[in-house]
């Protein structure tokens, strides 16, 4: 008998817990309750900033009650959003890595925002016109709007100005070409016998970052990485990508001015701050951190070119997942418009180091004052003139990893660039096959 | 030196003058040191002032001006008391239900005869080979259909039955001599009474071993609670902590991370130190031989 009492007790407990912990859904009356999923891409304190932002929104919009739900990294946020859509519980809005939008749209996981824009009496061109042109490529798919740029970045070249002066270089004239950069890196590398005590340059390579850096180098080498018009093609086995990877590999194994192996982003910024690396390529998103932690004079510059100046954008957009009910959609749209308005955009930019996608943000008095105090924040915005969309394909993440795995092998000295890129192309073509079978290879 | 003398006294007469046991002991000490280093670093990094800069971050030498700022920072970023409570509810809830399910299932596999017993048992064990990530979507869908999305009960649900626990209990119950059960049978004990008075008391070490494994694994689980929980006030420790450890583009405030990690593992660490003896012995004994 004891057992059955136990079991009943256990079940009763589980039941009562479920009852006590389940939140009853609000019916009709009161504010519309919505969830916003957000990753923290830069710094944990931002979770608090996000809380502040949403609190202010709720105070100024009594008809909506938004909750900010922290959802891990960019990749975790995608997993959680997809899982919640499949479970029939999609959040009303998500801050989503800008290059996941195409993949989600292909899988019918996004709400088309055109009708919401039209309902406001605005037009697509007018709405998108608020944002930097470089950001529109990742927000518009098949001439429809699917995302609203929220915080964005471009890669930058960070230079330790003190060490450059020490090496007889002029930090006010940063390297503009790969040849100059190689030369700088050689002059900035310090050796004791065979041991390197100071690296000339460090470029991050870990999942997510590695693909972004490869796109950066390929673009400055005249290349394209992927077909911007169609989600079924990437260009890994090309002269421009081969040149880019060979140059990166030469910095490591031929010139020995770049630390060997694949270094994750935080390790790169740590070694730059500690003086262990004299230059680094890293996101604008790290600018606030460098500004607060560097004990030396530093300089930020455009990414040097081999063929042309070009960079991909990074960062995230606000989206509404598919399957959100009409009233929540409306509430989410109100939240999205508020978050991407010039004032809020500017405030968030100052908190994070990302640039504000809304061009009017830079006309707000607070921002003008901030830029006068911190001219280094202008470089990323100026570089937007040469910025292009971030690669986005069917199954963006696996296709990206097909290349990243091979690049890591090259940087670890286990493969030559050419064979690595052939292997990456083959793997990516395989990953993209199902989509091509449904589109480009589906013949009448 | 006292320790060496004590060890010498405790050693069996035959091995007192042999070198091998002493080497083994030395190796144990080295391993223990290697295991301790991360914990030491965590403690040192937690108390290191930010003014020390990043260069000293990897040092094991404690700072001369220790500070509690990092702990304060970490404590302010998350609602830690609530996270502790949630994690505790999740771990205890899962464990209590698991005790019931693994005892009954373990007993069935150890002592009852039924058709297809072996096949079912192997199917049961196959669960151990599934990558948990595979089950996220189906599990989440089921949890949502049961109306338990964004509830702690929803986090616990998938773990109520445990393949590992069932296997462990089956092994423990099989080691118990059937004569004991037969004696109880003659006294007219019912099935439940036999489990309650013979099998459970004799398998306490296995139960405690399982409890330790279950609690530590669910205490540290991150991805599943992240999927189920939306409300900030229902977050377990791991999700709360990751707010300032999982950064993609920026940087890492090591002092804060160390402080947060310390807070998360402290209860487990303290529990382990208190129950150390029982913990070790639970893996080496099992009932009567």
XYZ file of C-alpha atoms in Angstrom:
733
model
C 0.000 0.000 0.000
C 2.858 2.259 0.799
C 3.960 2.291 -2.783
C 0.648 3.414 -4.118
C 0.582 6.228 -1.580
C 4.049 7.223 -2.706
C 3.089 7.163 -6.325
C -0.081 9.108 -5.694
C 1.974 11.572 -3.725
C 4.469 11.884 -6.553
C 1.779 12.341 -9.147
C -0.089 14.750 -6.943
C 3.073 16.699 -6.449
C 3.859 16.833 -10.151
C 0.273 17.845 -10.825
C 0.185 20.529 -8.213
C 3.509 21.857 -9.414
C 2.218 22.019 -12.939
C -0.898 23.752 -11.693
C 0.978 26.164 -9.502
C 3.573 26.972 -12.110
C 1.414 27.220 -15.199
C 0.466 30.764 -16.037
C -3.191 31.161 -16.927
C -3.666 32.811 -20.305
C -5.245 36.218 -20.167
C -8.559 36.345 -21.955
C -9.366 39.342 -24.134
C -9.233 42.099 -21.532
C -6.089 43.889 -20.446
C -2.898 44.484 -22.403
C -1.721 42.145 -25.165
C 1.068 40.016 -23.700
C 3.995 39.348 -26.035
C 7.439 37.758 -25.747
C 10.572 39.109 -27.392
C 13.422 36.605 -27.793
C 16.831 38.214 -27.669
C 20.438 36.942 -27.710
C 23.225 38.817 -25.948
C 25.921 39.111 -28.549
C 28.259 41.480 -26.791
C 28.257 41.677 -23.053
C 26.127 40.352 -20.217
C 25.331 43.793 -18.857
C 23.304 44.280 -22.036
C 20.708 41.894 -20.674
C 20.058 44.576 -18.063
C 20.007 47.294 -20.729
C 17.459 45.271 -22.671
C 15.358 45.009 -19.519
C 15.512 48.805 -19.149
C 14.477 49.285 -22.772
C 11.474 46.938 -22.542
C 10.394 48.422 -19.217
C 10.302 51.866 -20.812
C 8.309 50.471 -23.732
C 5.723 48.940 -21.396
C 5.384 52.192 -19.460
C 4.769 54.193 -22.620
C 2.478 51.608 -24.269
C -0.161 50.479 -21.761
C -1.943 48.400 -24.423
C 1.024 46.016 -24.727
C 2.921 44.053 -22.084
C 6.210 42.831 -23.561
C 8.586 40.410 -21.839
C 12.212 40.193 -22.921
C 13.299 36.549 -22.985
C 17.019 35.942 -23.095
C 17.773 33.058 -25.448
C 21.534 32.431 -25.483
C 23.791 32.931 -28.494
C 22.636 33.761 -32.043
C 22.673 30.058 -32.931
C 20.784 29.092 -29.728
C 18.194 31.776 -30.485
C 17.567 30.232 -33.903
C 17.180 26.753 -32.345
C 14.778 28.015 -29.683
C 12.720 30.067 -32.137
C 12.394 27.113 -34.510
C 11.496 24.733 -31.684
C 8.844 27.111 -30.348
C 7.332 27.600 -33.822
C 7.094 23.820 -34.227
C 5.587 23.485 -30.757
C 2.929 26.018 -31.769
C 4.135 28.637 -29.279
C 6.015 31.180 -31.397
C 7.218 34.373 -29.688
C 5.761 37.584 -31.118
C 9.170 39.030 -32.031
C 12.797 37.870 -32.165
C 16.141 39.627 -32.537
C 17.567 37.279 -35.148
C 21.027 37.103 -36.695
C 20.609 38.949 -40.008
C 21.892 36.083 -42.137
C 19.329 33.553 -40.865
C 16.375 35.358 -42.414
C 16.586 33.785 -45.871
C 16.849 30.280 -44.429
C 13.799 30.924 -42.231
C 11.839 32.409 -45.116
C 12.587 29.336 -47.260
C 11.218 27.168 -44.437
C 8.105 29.398 -44.161
C 9.004 30.448 -40.621
C 8.681 34.215 -41.109
C 5.808 36.682 -41.276
C 5.887 38.916 -44.352
C 5.896 42.487 -43.029
C 4.615 44.197 -46.214
C 0.978 44.262 -45.104
C 1.909 45.722 -41.687
C 3.875 48.473 -43.442
C 0.954 49.119 -45.811
C -1.513 49.227 -42.907
C 0.499 52.138 -41.474
C -0.090 53.997 -44.730
C 3.608 53.777 -45.533
C 5.314 52.205 -48.538
C 8.090 49.663 -48.595
C 10.581 52.118 -50.067
C 9.674 54.795 -47.553
C 9.969 52.351 -44.657
C 13.298 50.876 -45.779
C 14.554 54.341 -46.659
C 15.123 55.015 -42.938
C 17.945 52.471 -42.861
C 21.434 52.395 -44.386
C 21.207 50.917 -47.908
C 23.817 48.256 -47.068
C 21.435 46.705 -44.539
C 18.505 46.220 -46.882
C 19.898 43.150 -48.649
C 19.481 40.978 -45.544
C 16.032 42.339 -44.677
C 14.346 42.061 -48.088
C 13.678 38.697 -49.729
C 11.946 38.449 -53.125
C 11.073 42.159 -52.913
C 9.183 41.660 -49.611
C 10.295 42.934 -46.212
C 10.893 40.188 -43.629
C 13.103 41.889 -41.068
C 13.833 45.289 -39.575
C 17.537 46.053 -38.929
C 18.089 46.493 -35.185
C 21.809 46.531 -34.458
C 24.504 46.010 -37.034
C 28.234 45.746 -37.408
C 31.032 45.549 -39.918
C 34.491 44.097 -39.357
C 37.215 46.628 -38.549
C 40.993 46.659 -38.372
C 42.070 47.575 -34.834
C 45.630 48.878 -34.443
C 47.667 49.354 -31.270
C 48.930 52.856 -32.100
C 51.650 52.884 -29.426
C 53.216 49.695 -30.751
C 52.971 50.982 -34.322
C 54.913 54.143 -33.382
C 57.442 51.984 -31.549
C 57.984 50.002 -34.761
C 58.505 53.189 -36.771
C 55.059 53.089 -38.420
C 52.610 55.973 -38.689
C 49.259 55.034 -37.062
C 47.542 58.030 -38.688
C 48.159 56.318 -42.052
C 46.846 52.798 -41.418
C 47.544 50.034 -43.979
C 45.110 50.156 -46.895
C 46.114 47.094 -48.904
C 46.976 43.498 -48.076
C 50.580 44.212 -49.103
C 50.814 47.098 -46.629
C 49.084 45.058 -43.929
C 51.512 42.153 -44.410
C 54.380 44.607 -44.155
C 52.942 46.147 -40.961
C 52.353 42.731 -39.443
C 55.969 41.735 -40.139
C 57.273 44.926 -38.538
C 54.990 44.516 -35.527
C 55.987 40.917 -34.792
C 58.603 40.524 -32.081
C 60.651 37.354 -31.729
C 63.098 35.950 -29.208
C 64.903 33.266 -31.135
C 62.137 31.001 -32.447
C 59.577 32.163 -29.943
C 57.159 34.937 -30.863
C 56.568 37.394 -28.000
C 54.261 39.723 -29.906
C 52.096 38.828 -32.891
C 51.679 41.286 -35.760
C 48.008 40.495 -36.368
C 45.252 38.153 -35.157
C 42.079 37.262 -37.086
C 39.384 35.225 -35.314
C 38.260 31.826 -36.535
C 35.593 29.982 -34.552
C 32.146 28.888 -35.697
C 30.173 31.926 -36.864
C 33.132 34.328 -36.791
C 35.235 32.270 -39.209
C 32.685 32.344 -42.021
C 32.200 36.074 -41.546
C 35.956 36.726 -41.769
C 36.242 34.508 -44.856
C 33.476 36.529 -46.480
C 35.328 39.729 -45.535
C 38.642 38.600 -47.035
C 37.006 37.144 -50.154
C 35.063 40.361 -50.771
C 38.176 42.539 -50.411
C 39.710 40.170 -52.958
C 36.927 40.897 -55.458
C 34.865 37.795 -54.642
C 31.243 37.142 -53.737
C 31.069 34.139 -51.312
C 27.454 33.396 -52.278
C 24.790 34.177 -54.848
C 22.962 37.213 -53.445
C 19.964 36.555 -55.665
C 19.480 32.858 -54.984
C 19.819 30.699 -51.866
C 21.200 27.594 -53.560
C 24.774 28.606 -54.487
C 28.011 29.434 -52.663
C 31.379 30.160 -54.292
C 34.016 28.425 -52.189
C 36.188 26.915 -54.908
C 36.983 30.196 -56.689
C 40.163 32.232 -57.376
C 39.008 35.055 -55.063
C 38.377 32.687 -52.125
C 41.618 30.793 -52.840
C 43.598 34.043 -52.811
C 41.959 35.085 -49.544
C 42.592 31.798 -47.735
C 46.143 31.510 -49.118
C 46.981 35.001 -47.862
C 45.537 34.271 -44.401
C 47.446 30.974 -44.321
C 50.653 32.738 -45.436
C 50.386 35.142 -42.490
C 50.351 32.056 -40.246
C 52.757 29.588 -41.829
C 54.956 31.547 -44.264
C 55.471 34.911 -42.541
C 54.712 33.623 -39.029
C 53.152 36.955 -37.987
C 49.709 35.538 -37.040
C 49.161 33.029 -34.199
C 48.775 29.466 -35.532
C 45.509 27.567 -35.278
C 41.924 28.791 -35.146
C 41.501 31.460 -32.457
C 38.012 32.295 -31.130
C 36.903 35.957 -31.026
C 37.188 36.530 -27.267
C 40.764 35.192 -27.331
C 41.622 37.603 -30.144
C 40.238 40.634 -28.297
C 41.961 39.481 -25.097
C 45.353 39.224 -26.797
C 44.898 42.629 -28.433
C 44.025 44.264 -25.103
C 46.950 42.556 -23.374
C 49.409 43.717 -26.034
C 50.080 40.167 -27.186
C 48.758 41.037 -30.677
C 49.480 44.466 -32.184
C 46.600 44.399 -34.702
C 43.338 42.485 -35.009
C 40.352 42.204 -37.297
C 37.153 42.188 -35.256
C 33.556 43.377 -35.244
C 32.468 46.944 -34.482
C 30.509 45.264 -31.709
C 33.748 44.990 -29.714
C 34.532 48.704 -29.922
C 32.958 49.598 -26.570
C 34.938 46.835 -24.876
C 38.219 47.954 -26.456
C 37.484 51.575 -25.559
C 36.872 50.654 -21.924
C 39.751 48.223 -21.507
C 42.654 49.329 -23.703
C 45.467 50.829 -21.631
C 47.091 52.219 -24.779
C 46.226 54.427 -27.752
C 44.422 52.455 -30.403
C 43.146 53.220 -33.865
C 40.396 51.663 -35.958
C 40.564 51.527 -39.744
C 38.835 50.023 -42.772
C 39.631 46.418 -43.629
C 42.536 46.593 -46.144
C 41.866 45.486 -49.714
C 43.614 43.401 -52.335
C 41.224 44.156 -55.227
C 38.556 46.469 -53.797
C 37.251 47.857 -50.522
C 34.266 45.826 -49.342
C 32.928 44.340 -46.111
C 29.895 42.260 -45.161
C 27.462 43.557 -42.578
C 26.858 41.631 -39.370
C 24.450 41.944 -36.476
C 20.753 41.282 -36.160
C 17.266 42.220 -37.332
C 13.879 42.121 -35.655
C 11.514 39.534 -37.114
C 7.997 38.244 -36.446
C 7.860 34.428 -36.680
C 5.150 32.699 -38.708
C 1.979 31.686 -36.874
C 1.680 34.652 -34.494
C -1.958 35.661 -33.899
C -3.149 38.947 -35.421
C -3.411 40.919 -32.163
C 0.052 39.833 -31.025
C 1.406 40.601 -34.476
C 0.088 44.114 -34.179
C 1.610 44.507 -30.699
C 4.934 43.109 -31.919
C 4.924 45.551 -34.833
C 4.403 48.445 -32.407
C 7.372 47.189 -30.361
C 9.585 46.724 -33.430
C 8.881 50.207 -34.750
C 9.584 51.679 -31.319
C 12.859 49.777 -30.888
C 14.160 50.787 -34.318
C 13.203 54.467 -33.986
C 16.108 56.971 -34.162
C 16.271 57.698 -30.397
C 16.138 54.075 -29.221
C 18.441 52.977 -32.024
C 20.975 55.580 -30.957
C 20.689 54.679 -27.282
C 21.247 50.984 -27.972
C 24.179 51.790 -30.250
C 25.907 53.736 -27.495
C 25.315 50.914 -25.034
C 26.683 48.179 -27.314
C 29.159 49.585 -29.805
C 27.069 48.319 -32.725
C 26.138 51.068 -35.124
C 22.534 52.237 -35.325
C 20.895 51.060 -38.553
C 18.462 53.983 -38.565
C 20.247 56.850 -40.352
C 18.301 59.497 -38.419
C 19.874 58.154 -35.201
C 23.061 59.990 -36.091
C 21.208 63.312 -36.175
C 20.001 63.035 -32.554
C 21.803 65.481 -30.218
C 23.024 62.755 -27.837
C 24.586 60.852 -30.713
C 26.257 63.919 -32.224
C 27.827 64.636 -28.857
C 28.868 61.003 -28.415
C 30.574 60.889 -31.816
C 32.456 64.093 -31.083
C 33.785 62.467 -27.934
C 34.464 59.095 -29.592
C 35.472 59.676 -33.224
C 36.473 55.995 -33.499
C 32.760 55.114 -33.587
C 32.505 56.918 -36.938
C 34.775 54.506 -38.833
C 32.227 51.692 -38.920
C 29.550 54.057 -40.188
C 31.861 55.423 -42.890
C 32.757 51.891 -43.936
C 29.045 51.276 -44.648
C 29.559 52.931 -48.022
C 31.400 49.814 -49.165
C 29.346 47.303 -47.139
C 27.318 44.522 -48.729
C 24.904 41.897 -47.359
C 25.970 39.037 -45.108
C 25.889 35.611 -46.809
C 22.494 33.998 -46.481
C 21.564 30.689 -48.090
C 19.336 27.691 -47.635
C 20.607 26.110 -44.378
C 22.968 29.008 -43.719
C 24.548 27.473 -40.611
C 25.500 24.019 -42.021
C 26.684 25.591 -45.304
C 28.796 28.023 -43.294
C 30.250 25.184 -41.210
C 31.190 23.283 -44.395
C 33.658 26.095 -45.110
C 34.670 26.822 -41.498
C 35.714 23.225 -40.800
C 38.070 23.299 -43.780
C 39.494 26.749 -42.960
C 40.276 25.530 -39.434
C 42.179 22.578 -40.906
C 44.227 24.967 -43.068
C 45.063 27.310 -40.171
C 46.097 24.293 -38.111
C 48.510 23.296 -40.863
C 46.695 20.083 -41.733
C 45.565 20.992 -45.273
C 46.545 23.168 -48.186
C 44.125 26.000 -49.154
C 43.246 24.590 -52.581
C 42.280 21.082 -51.445
C 40.428 22.546 -48.449
C 38.280 24.780 -50.660
C 37.532 21.934 -53.103
C 36.361 19.850 -50.135
C 34.331 22.756 -48.706
C 32.632 23.364 -52.066
C 31.758 19.689 -52.415
C 30.299 19.527 -48.895
C 28.321 22.754 -49.354
C 26.909 21.631 -52.720
C 25.735 18.479 -50.963
C 24.076 20.516 -48.174
C 22.367 22.763 -50.739
C 21.199 19.859 -52.905
C 17.641 19.509 -51.527
C 16.934 23.188 -52.193
C 18.332 23.071 -55.719
C 16.314 19.929 -56.412
C 13.181 21.956 -55.584
C 14.243 25.103 -57.469
C 17.036 25.420 -60.015
C 17.111 21.758 -60.997
C 13.355 21.240 -61.020
C 12.841 21.188 -64.759
C 9.542 21.040 -66.648
C 54.646 14.428 7.498
C 51.935 13.491 9.963
C 49.873 12.416 6.972
C 52.657 10.150 5.699
C 53.017 8.565 9.173
C 49.298 8.030 9.403
C 49.225 6.432 5.964
C 52.139 4.259 6.958
C 50.304 3.088 10.075
C 47.123 2.429 8.124
C 48.851 0.406 5.444
C 48.658 -3.386 5.720
C 51.830 -4.877 7.252
C 52.806 -6.650 4.086
C 52.984 -3.525 1.965
C 54.593 -1.124 4.431
C 58.012 -1.331 2.899
C 56.970 -1.630 -0.723
C 57.405 1.205 -3.187
C 54.410 0.617 -5.493
C 51.636 1.770 -3.111
C 53.649 4.917 -2.352
C 53.972 5.667 -6.070
C 50.258 5.158 -6.475
C 49.630 7.573 -3.643
C 51.926 10.149 -5.239
C 50.114 9.796 -8.545
C 46.790 10.321 -6.752
C 48.099 13.540 -5.240
C 49.260 14.768 -8.663
C 45.885 13.980 -10.211
C 44.099 15.728 -7.360
C 46.242 18.817 -7.922
C 45.491 18.824 -11.645
C 41.803 18.585 -10.796
C 42.042 21.414 -8.272
C 43.695 23.986 -10.560
C 40.515 25.179 -12.325
C 38.761 25.561 -8.969
C 41.671 27.471 -7.537
C 41.753 29.713 -10.607
C 38.028 30.322 -10.297
C 38.450 31.420 -6.702
C 41.397 33.651 -7.523
C 39.717 35.201 -10.569
C 36.544 35.865 -8.591
C 38.428 37.968 -6.051
C 40.656 39.742 -8.590
C 39.925 43.459 -9.023
C 39.210 44.623 -12.576
C 42.125 47.060 -12.269
C 44.517 44.121 -12.548
C 43.674 44.063 -16.243
C 43.517 41.183 -18.601
C 47.206 40.269 -18.416
C 46.934 38.919 -14.910
C 43.700 37.076 -15.572
C 45.389 33.742 -16.191
C 47.586 34.012 -13.092
C 47.056 31.580 -10.234
C 48.711 33.985 -7.803
C 45.926 35.729 -5.879
C 45.689 39.494 -6.109
C 47.025 41.430 -3.138
C 43.928 43.636 -3.134
C 41.074 41.112 -3.228
C 37.643 42.538 -3.967
C 34.070 41.324 -3.817
C 33.020 43.504 -6.790
C 32.784 40.586 -9.207
C 30.442 38.672 -6.917
C 28.359 41.814 -6.492
C 28.255 42.315 -10.275
C 27.210 38.748 -10.976
C 24.649 38.842 -8.185
C 23.082 42.003 -9.637
C 22.956 40.758 -13.213
C 20.765 37.812 -12.341
C 18.109 37.104 -9.762
C 20.223 34.351 -8.260
C 18.125 33.375 -5.212
C 15.216 32.703 -7.549
C 17.413 30.787 -10.001
C 18.649 28.657 -7.107
C 15.087 27.935 -6.054
C 14.063 26.986 -9.604
C 17.037 24.691 -10.118
C 16.408 23.085 -6.746
C 12.727 22.493 -7.588
C 13.666 20.997 -10.969
C 16.346 18.682 -9.575
C 14.342 17.468 -6.578
C 11.157 17.076 -8.589
C 12.893 14.989 -11.232
C 14.698 12.895 -8.636
C 11.615 12.056 -6.551
C 9.642 10.845 -9.556
C 12.690 9.014 -10.901
C 13.055 7.107 -7.630
C 9.565 5.685 -8.060
C 9.949 4.844 -11.760
C 13.431 3.330 -11.639
C 12.630 1.218 -8.573
C 9.580 -0.352 -10.203
C 11.147 -0.705 -13.647
C 14.407 -2.012 -12.223
C 12.510 -4.581 -10.176
C 10.487 -5.692 -13.196
C 13.623 -6.265 -15.258
C 15.477 -7.939 -12.411
C 12.864 -10.238 -10.925
C 9.706 -10.539 -13.012
C 9.300 -12.841 -15.993
C 7.348 -11.579 -18.959
C 7.355 -12.036 -22.713
C 10.013 -10.078 -24.581
C 11.771 -9.014 -21.393
C 15.258 -8.953 -22.912
C 14.158 -7.161 -26.064
C 12.301 -4.519 -24.089
C 15.279 -4.099 -21.796
C 17.645 -3.527 -24.710
C 15.188 -1.098 -26.293
C 15.175 0.692 -22.987
C 18.942 0.886 -22.962
C 18.957 2.267 -26.514
C 17.636 5.509 -25.072
C 21.115 6.059 -23.735
C 22.454 6.263 -27.288
C 20.094 9.028 -28.419
C 21.555 12.508 -28.561
C 19.249 14.640 -26.360
C 19.245 17.410 -28.992
C 17.362 15.091 -31.358
C 14.417 14.993 -28.983
C 14.081 18.727 -28.415
C 11.368 19.387 -30.985
C 9.166 16.311 -30.335
C 9.517 16.773 -26.574
C 8.739 20.460 -26.763
C 5.691 19.805 -28.909
C 4.397 17.274 -26.397
C 5.099 19.596 -23.479
C 3.189 22.377 -25.278
C 0.244 20.067 -25.992
C 0.098 19.122 -22.313
C -0.125 22.837 -21.538
C 3.199 22.794 -19.728
C 5.132 25.159 -22.025
C 7.036 27.717 -19.972
C 6.498 25.817 -16.695
C 8.996 24.076 -14.445
C 6.931 20.899 -14.730
C 7.558 21.043 -18.464
C 11.299 21.123 -17.833
C 11.091 18.040 -15.593
C 8.698 15.966 -17.666
C 11.062 14.257 -20.147
C 13.339 13.008 -17.379
C 10.807 11.239 -15.179
C 11.885 7.884 -16.585
C 15.596 7.181 -16.740
C 17.187 4.408 -18.779
C 20.418 4.665 -16.858
C 18.646 4.549 -13.496
C 16.595 1.524 -14.526
C 19.744 -0.274 -15.600
C 21.503 0.633 -12.365
C 18.604 -0.592 -10.184
C 18.247 -3.789 -12.183
C 21.906 -4.565 -11.521
C 21.533 -3.733 -7.834
C 18.379 -5.837 -7.387
C 19.856 -8.797 -9.236
C 22.743 -8.869 -6.780
C 20.349 -9.343 -3.862
C 20.007 -13.053 -2.909
C 16.557 -14.435 -3.712
C 16.571 -16.296 -0.376
C 15.844 -13.018 1.384
C 12.800 -12.479 -0.765
C 11.702 -16.098 -0.317
C 11.861 -15.670 3.449
C 9.656 -12.619 3.233
C 7.330 -14.479 0.919
C 6.902 -17.215 3.545
C 6.053 -14.516 6.069
C 3.307 -13.434 3.697
C 4.761 -10.146 2.520
C 3.127 -8.625 -0.542
C 5.125 -7.606 -3.613
C 5.205 -3.975 -2.587
C 6.248 -4.861 0.953
C 9.074 -7.017 -0.407
C 10.353 -4.138 -2.530
C 9.952 -1.728 0.326
C 11.573 -3.822 3.086
C 14.132 -5.901 1.243
C 15.140 -4.441 -2.100
C 15.167 -0.744 -1.306
C 17.100 -0.858 2.002
C 19.739 -3.138 0.500
C 20.224 -0.910 -2.545
C 20.686 2.413 -0.772
C 24.238 2.829 -2.148
C 22.940 2.487 -5.704
C 20.159 4.952 -4.963
C 22.566 7.507 -3.634
C 24.911 7.003 -6.586
C 22.006 7.566 -8.934
C 20.810 10.584 -6.967
C 24.218 12.200 -7.299
C 24.380 11.577 -11.039
C 20.815 12.709 -11.649
C 21.128 15.905 -9.634
C 24.484 16.933 -11.101
C 23.353 16.344 -14.684
C 20.071 18.247 -14.323
C 21.714 20.949 -12.259
C 24.015 21.574 -15.233
C 21.477 21.113 -18.033
C 21.258 24.198 -20.242
C 19.713 23.634 -23.666
C 16.439 21.972 -22.626
C 15.439 24.520 -19.957
C 16.401 27.251 -22.438
C 13.886 25.781 -24.879
C 10.992 25.386 -22.433
C 11.311 28.456 -20.244
C 10.425 31.957 -21.411
C 9.546 33.785 -18.189
C 12.642 35.285 -16.594
C 11.372 34.327 -13.130
C 11.358 30.616 -14.019
C 14.946 30.443 -15.225
C 17.227 27.849 -13.702
C 20.790 28.759 -12.751
C 22.424 27.632 -15.982
C 20.236 29.827 -18.184
C 20.587 32.736 -15.787
C 24.358 32.382 -15.747
C 24.708 32.098 -19.513
C 23.397 35.654 -19.853
C 26.885 36.839 -19.157
C 28.969 33.957 -20.431
C 27.578 33.316 -23.906
C 28.750 36.217 -25.996
C 29.242 35.971 -29.714
C 30.977 39.088 -30.876
C 32.333 40.785 -27.869
C 34.355 39.870 -25.025
C 34.390 38.136 -21.779
C 34.436 39.635 -18.336
C 36.337 36.755 -16.758
C 36.003 38.006 -13.212
C 32.212 38.142 -13.451
C 32.060 34.777 -15.196
C 34.211 33.182 -12.517
C 32.044 34.701 -9.770
C 28.836 33.525 -11.415
C 30.191 30.034 -12.007
C 31.322 29.838 -8.415
C 27.811 30.695 -7.236
C 26.280 28.065 -9.473
C 28.549 25.207 -8.477
C 28.979 26.133 -4.813
C 25.967 24.110 -3.572
C 27.111 21.051 -5.515
C 30.673 21.441 -4.347
C 29.668 21.786 -0.703
C 27.318 18.817 -0.930
C 30.087 16.766 -2.486
C 32.536 17.667 0.270
C 30.016 16.755 2.976
C 28.974 13.449 1.429
C 32.368 12.596 -0.058
C 32.743 9.297 1.803
C 29.280 8.116 0.911
C 29.770 9.250 -2.678
C 32.934 7.226 -3.151
C 31.646 4.176 -1.327
C 28.393 4.141 -3.289
C 30.359 3.305 -6.412
C 32.304 0.453 -4.895
C 29.726 -1.390 -2.810
C 26.463 -2.900 -3.820
C 24.425 -4.881 -1.316
C 25.547 -8.251 0.000
C 28.049 -10.250 -1.967
